[in-house]
Amino acid sequence: MIFDEYTIKSLIRPVPDFPKPGIVFRDITPLYHSPRAMRMVADSLIQRYVESPVTHIGAIDARGFLLGAVLAYELNKPLVLFRKVGKLPAETLCEAYETEYGEAHLEVHKGALGEGDQVLLLDDLIATGGTFLAAASLIKQMGAEVYEAAAIIDLPDLGGSRKMQDADIPVFTLCAFEENE
Ligand SMILES: O=P(O)(O)OC[C@H]1O[C@H](OP(=O)(O)OP(=O)(O)O)[C@H](O)[C@@H]1O
Ligand SMILES: Nc1ncnc2[nH]cnc12
């Protein structure tokens, strides 16, 4: 299916002042509600990575899990979960980070990745980049590499994608919203 950015963007709903005053929340639930649009998103990501040297899919809690599961299934790769603190039962590595609306910690199971692994890291959205950078740091601590960080949405005004590129993390996003869009 041919990717149509206009269709994708029209299914991402801006919700002002959520979860805090001043924040425009980009709600992807209408996109997930459309099988056609979701197929476009999944197909473009599958096409991009099907011939890549990616060895693992890394999916970020919670909205990144949805894309992560689809990509891991289609590319037939192991899925590694990066979870909010206190959710993973075995021994973890933990990284603190800040997002657009708060502080958080991300964890991964120790030994989930190792030397030489090339991880495709997935989430729905890049805002300040704090979440992706925390996951990338955990990946590096395990001796693995981020092949690319991919998301549906970039919010370039918040500077996250720039910060990630400055940290030598390749970034791929399917669409972007300016602040007043
Ligand atoms: O670039 P950043 O500033 O780090 O923000 C992006 C992150 O924020 C959102 O997740 P959130 O922390 O709201 O959690 P959720 O997926 O559980 O809703 C989004 O799904 C990204 O993971
Ligand atoms: N503006 C935003 N909309 C949706 N998810 C987000 N995560 C961080 N900032 C966000």
Coordinates of C-alpha atoms and ligand atoms in Angstrom, one line a residue:
M1 CA 0.0 0.0 0.0
I2 CA 1.4 3.5 -0.9
F3 CA 2.2 5.7 2.0
D4 CA 0.0 8.8 2.2
E5 CA 1.3 11.3 4.7
Y6 CA -1.8 13.5 4.4
T7 CA -4.0 10.6 5.5
I8 CA -1.7 9.7 8.4
K9 CA -1.6 13.2 9.7
S10 CA -5.3 13.7 9.4
L11 CA -5.8 10.7 11.8
I12 CA -3.5 12.2 14.5
R13 CA -5.7 14.3 16.8
P14 CA -4.3 17.4 18.6
V15 CA -5.7 17.6 22.1
P16 CA -4.8 20.9 23.8
D17 CA -3.8 21.1 27.5
F18 CA -3.3 17.3 28.0
P19 CA -1.9 16.0 30.3
K20 CA -0.9 19.5 31.5
P21 CA -1.8 23.0 30.5
G22 CA 0.2 24.2 27.5
I23 CA 0.9 20.8 26.0
V24 CA -0.7 19.9 22.7
F25 CA -1.1 16.1 23.0
R26 CA -0.8 14.3 19.6
D27 CA -3.4 11.5 20.0
I28 CA -2.7 8.5 17.7
T29 CA -5.8 6.5 18.7
P30 CA -7.8 7.6 15.6
L31 CA -4.8 6.2 13.5
Y32 CA -4.9 2.9 15.3
H33 CA -8.6 2.8 14.7
S34 CA -8.1 2.8 10.9
P35 CA -6.9 -0.6 9.6
R36 CA -6.0 1.0 6.3
A37 CA -3.8 3.7 7.9
M38 CA -2.2 1.2 10.2
R39 CA -1.4 -1.0 7.3
M40 CA 0.3 2.0 5.6
V41 CA 2.4 2.7 8.7
A42 CA 3.3 -0.9 9.1
D43 CA 4.0 -1.5 5.5
S44 CA 6.3 1.5 5.1
L45 CA 8.3 0.4 8.2
I46 CA 8.5 -3.2 7.1
Q47 CA 9.7 -2.1 3.6
R48 CA 12.3 0.1 5.1
Y49 CA 13.9 -2.6 7.3
V50 CA 13.2 -5.9 5.6
E51 CA 16.6 -6.0 4.0
S52 CA 18.5 -4.2 6.8
P53 CA 21.0 -5.9 9.1
V54 CA 18.7 -5.3 12.1
T55 CA 19.0 -8.3 14.5
H56 CA 16.4 -7.2 17.2
I57 CA 13.4 -5.0 17.6
G58 CA 13.4 -2.7 20.6
A59 CA 9.9 -1.4 21.6
I60 CA 9.3 1.4 24.1
D61 CA 6.5 1.3 26.7
A62 CA 3.6 1.7 26.0
R63 CA 2.7 3.0 22.6
G64 CA 5.9 1.7 21.0
F65 CA 4.8 -1.9 21.9
L66 CA 2.1 -1.7 19.3
L67 CA 4.5 -1.1 16.4
G68 CA 7.2 -3.2 17.9
A69 CA 5.0 -6.4 17.9
V70 CA 4.0 -5.9 14.3
L71 CA 7.6 -5.3 13.1
A72 CA 9.1 -8.2 15.2
Y73 CA 6.4 -10.5 13.7
E74 CA 6.9 -9.4 10.1
L75 CA 10.7 -9.2 10.2
N76 CA 10.9 -12.4 12.3
K77 CA 13.2 -10.8 14.9
P78 CA 13.4 -11.0 18.7
L79 CA 11.4 -8.3 20.5
V80 CA 13.0 -6.5 23.4
L81 CA 10.8 -4.5 25.7
F82 CA 11.9 -1.2 27.3
R83 CA 9.5 -0.7 30.1
K84 CA 8.6 2.0 32.6
V85 CA 10.1 1.3 36.0
G86 CA 8.8 -1.6 38.2
K87 CA 7.2 -3.6 35.4
L88 CA 10.0 -6.1 34.5
P89 CA 10.3 -9.0 36.9
A90 CA 13.9 -10.1 36.5
E91 CA 17.2 -8.2 37.0
T92 CA 17.2 -4.9 35.0
L93 CA 19.3 -2.0 33.9
C94 CA 17.6 1.4 34.6
E95 CA 18.0 4.8 33.1
A96 CA 16.4 8.1 34.3
Y97 CA 15.1 10.6 31.8
E98 CA 12.9 13.7 31.3
T99 CA 10.0 14.0 28.9
E100 CA 7.8 16.9 27.7
Y101 CA 5.6 16.5 30.8
G102 CA 7.6 14.8 33.5
E103 CA 10.4 12.6 34.8
A104 CA 10.5 8.9 34.3
H105 CA 12.7 5.8 34.4
L106 CA 13.1 3.2 31.7
E107 CA 14.2 -0.4 32.3
V108 CA 15.3 -3.4 30.3
H109 CA 16.1 -6.9 31.4
K110 CA 19.9 -7.5 31.8
G111 CA 21.3 -9.6 29.0
A112 CA 18.4 -9.0 26.6
L113 CA 20.9 -7.7 24.1
G114 CA 24.6 -8.1 23.6
E115 CA 27.7 -7.3 21.7
G116 CA 27.1 -7.0 17.9
D117 CA 23.3 -6.7 18.1
Q118 CA 21.8 -4.1 15.8
V119 CA 18.5 -2.8 17.3
L120 CA 15.6 -1.1 15.5
L121 CA 14.1 1.0 18.3
L122 CA 10.4 1.9 17.9
D123 CA 8.0 4.3 19.5
D124 CA 5.1 6.3 18.4
L125 CA 6.5 9.8 18.8
I126 CA 9.6 11.9 19.4
A127 CA 9.1 15.0 21.6
T128 CA 12.2 16.0 23.7
G129 CA 13.9 12.7 22.7
G130 CA 14.4 11.8 26.4
T131 CA 12.7 8.5 26.1
F132 CA 14.5 7.3 23.0
L133 CA 17.9 8.6 24.4
A134 CA 17.3 6.6 27.6
A135 CA 16.5 3.5 25.6
A136 CA 19.6 4.1 23.4
S137 CA 21.8 4.4 26.5
L138 CA 20.5 1.1 27.9
I139 CA 21.2 -0.5 24.5
K140 CA 24.8 0.8 24.6
Q141 CA 25.3 -0.3 28.2
M142 CA 24.6 -3.9 26.9
G143 CA 27.2 -3.5 24.2
A144 CA 24.6 -3.4 21.4
E145 CA 24.0 -0.6 18.8
V146 CA 20.9 1.3 17.7
Y147 CA 20.6 0.7 14.0
E148 CA 17.8 3.3 13.7
A149 CA 15.2 4.9 16.0
A150 CA 11.9 5.0 14.2
A151 CA 8.6 6.7 15.1
I152 CA 5.4 7.7 13.5
I153 CA 5.5 11.3 14.6
D154 CA 8.3 13.9 15.1
L155 CA 7.7 17.1 17.0
P156 CA 10.8 19.0 15.7
D157 CA 10.1 22.2 17.7
L158 CA 10.8 20.2 20.8
G159 CA 14.3 19.4 19.6
G160 CA 14.3 15.6 20.3
S161 CA 15.1 14.4 16.8
R162 CA 17.9 16.9 16.5
K163 CA 19.3 15.9 19.9
M164 CA 19.2 12.2 18.9
Q165 CA 21.0 12.9 15.6
D166 CA 23.6 14.9 17.5
A167 CA 24.1 11.8 19.7
D168 CA 24.8 9.8 16.4
I169 CA 21.5 8.0 16.6
P170 CA 19.9 7.6 13.1
V171 CA 16.3 8.8 13.2
F172 CA 13.4 8.0 10.9
T173 CA 9.9 9.4 11.3
L174 CA 6.8 9.1 9.0
C175 CA 5.4 12.6 9.6
A176 CA 6.0 15.8 11.6
F177 CA 3.9 18.5 13.3
E178 CA 5.0 22.1 13.8
E179 CA 3.9 23.6 17.1
N180 CA 0.8 25.4 15.8
E181 CA -0.2 22.8 13.2
Ligands
LIG1 O1 10.5 12.4 23.3 P1 10.0 12.4 24.7 O2 9.9 13.8 25.3 O3 10.7 11.5 25.6 O4 8.4 12.0 24.6 C1 8.0 10.9 23.9 C2 7.5 9.8 24.7 O5 6.3 10.2 25.4 C3 5.2 9.4 25.2 O6 5.1 8.3 26.1 P2 4.7 8.5 27.6 O7 5.9 8.7 28.4 O8 3.6 9.5 27.6 O9 4.1 7.1 27.9 P3 3.0 6.1 27.3 O10 3.5 5.6 26.0 O11 2.9 5.1 28.3 O12 1.7 6.9 27.1 C4 5.5 8.8 23.8 O13 4.8 7.6 23.6 C5 7.0 8.6 23.8 O14 7.4 7.4 24.5
LIG2 N1 2.9 16.2 22.7 C1 2.8 14.9 22.9 N2 1.8 14.2 22.4 C2 1.7 12.9 22.5 N3 2.6 12.2 23.2 C3 3.7 12.9 23.8 N4 4.7 12.4 24.5 C4 5.5 13.5 24.8 N5 4.9 14.6 24.3 C5 3.8 14.2 23.6

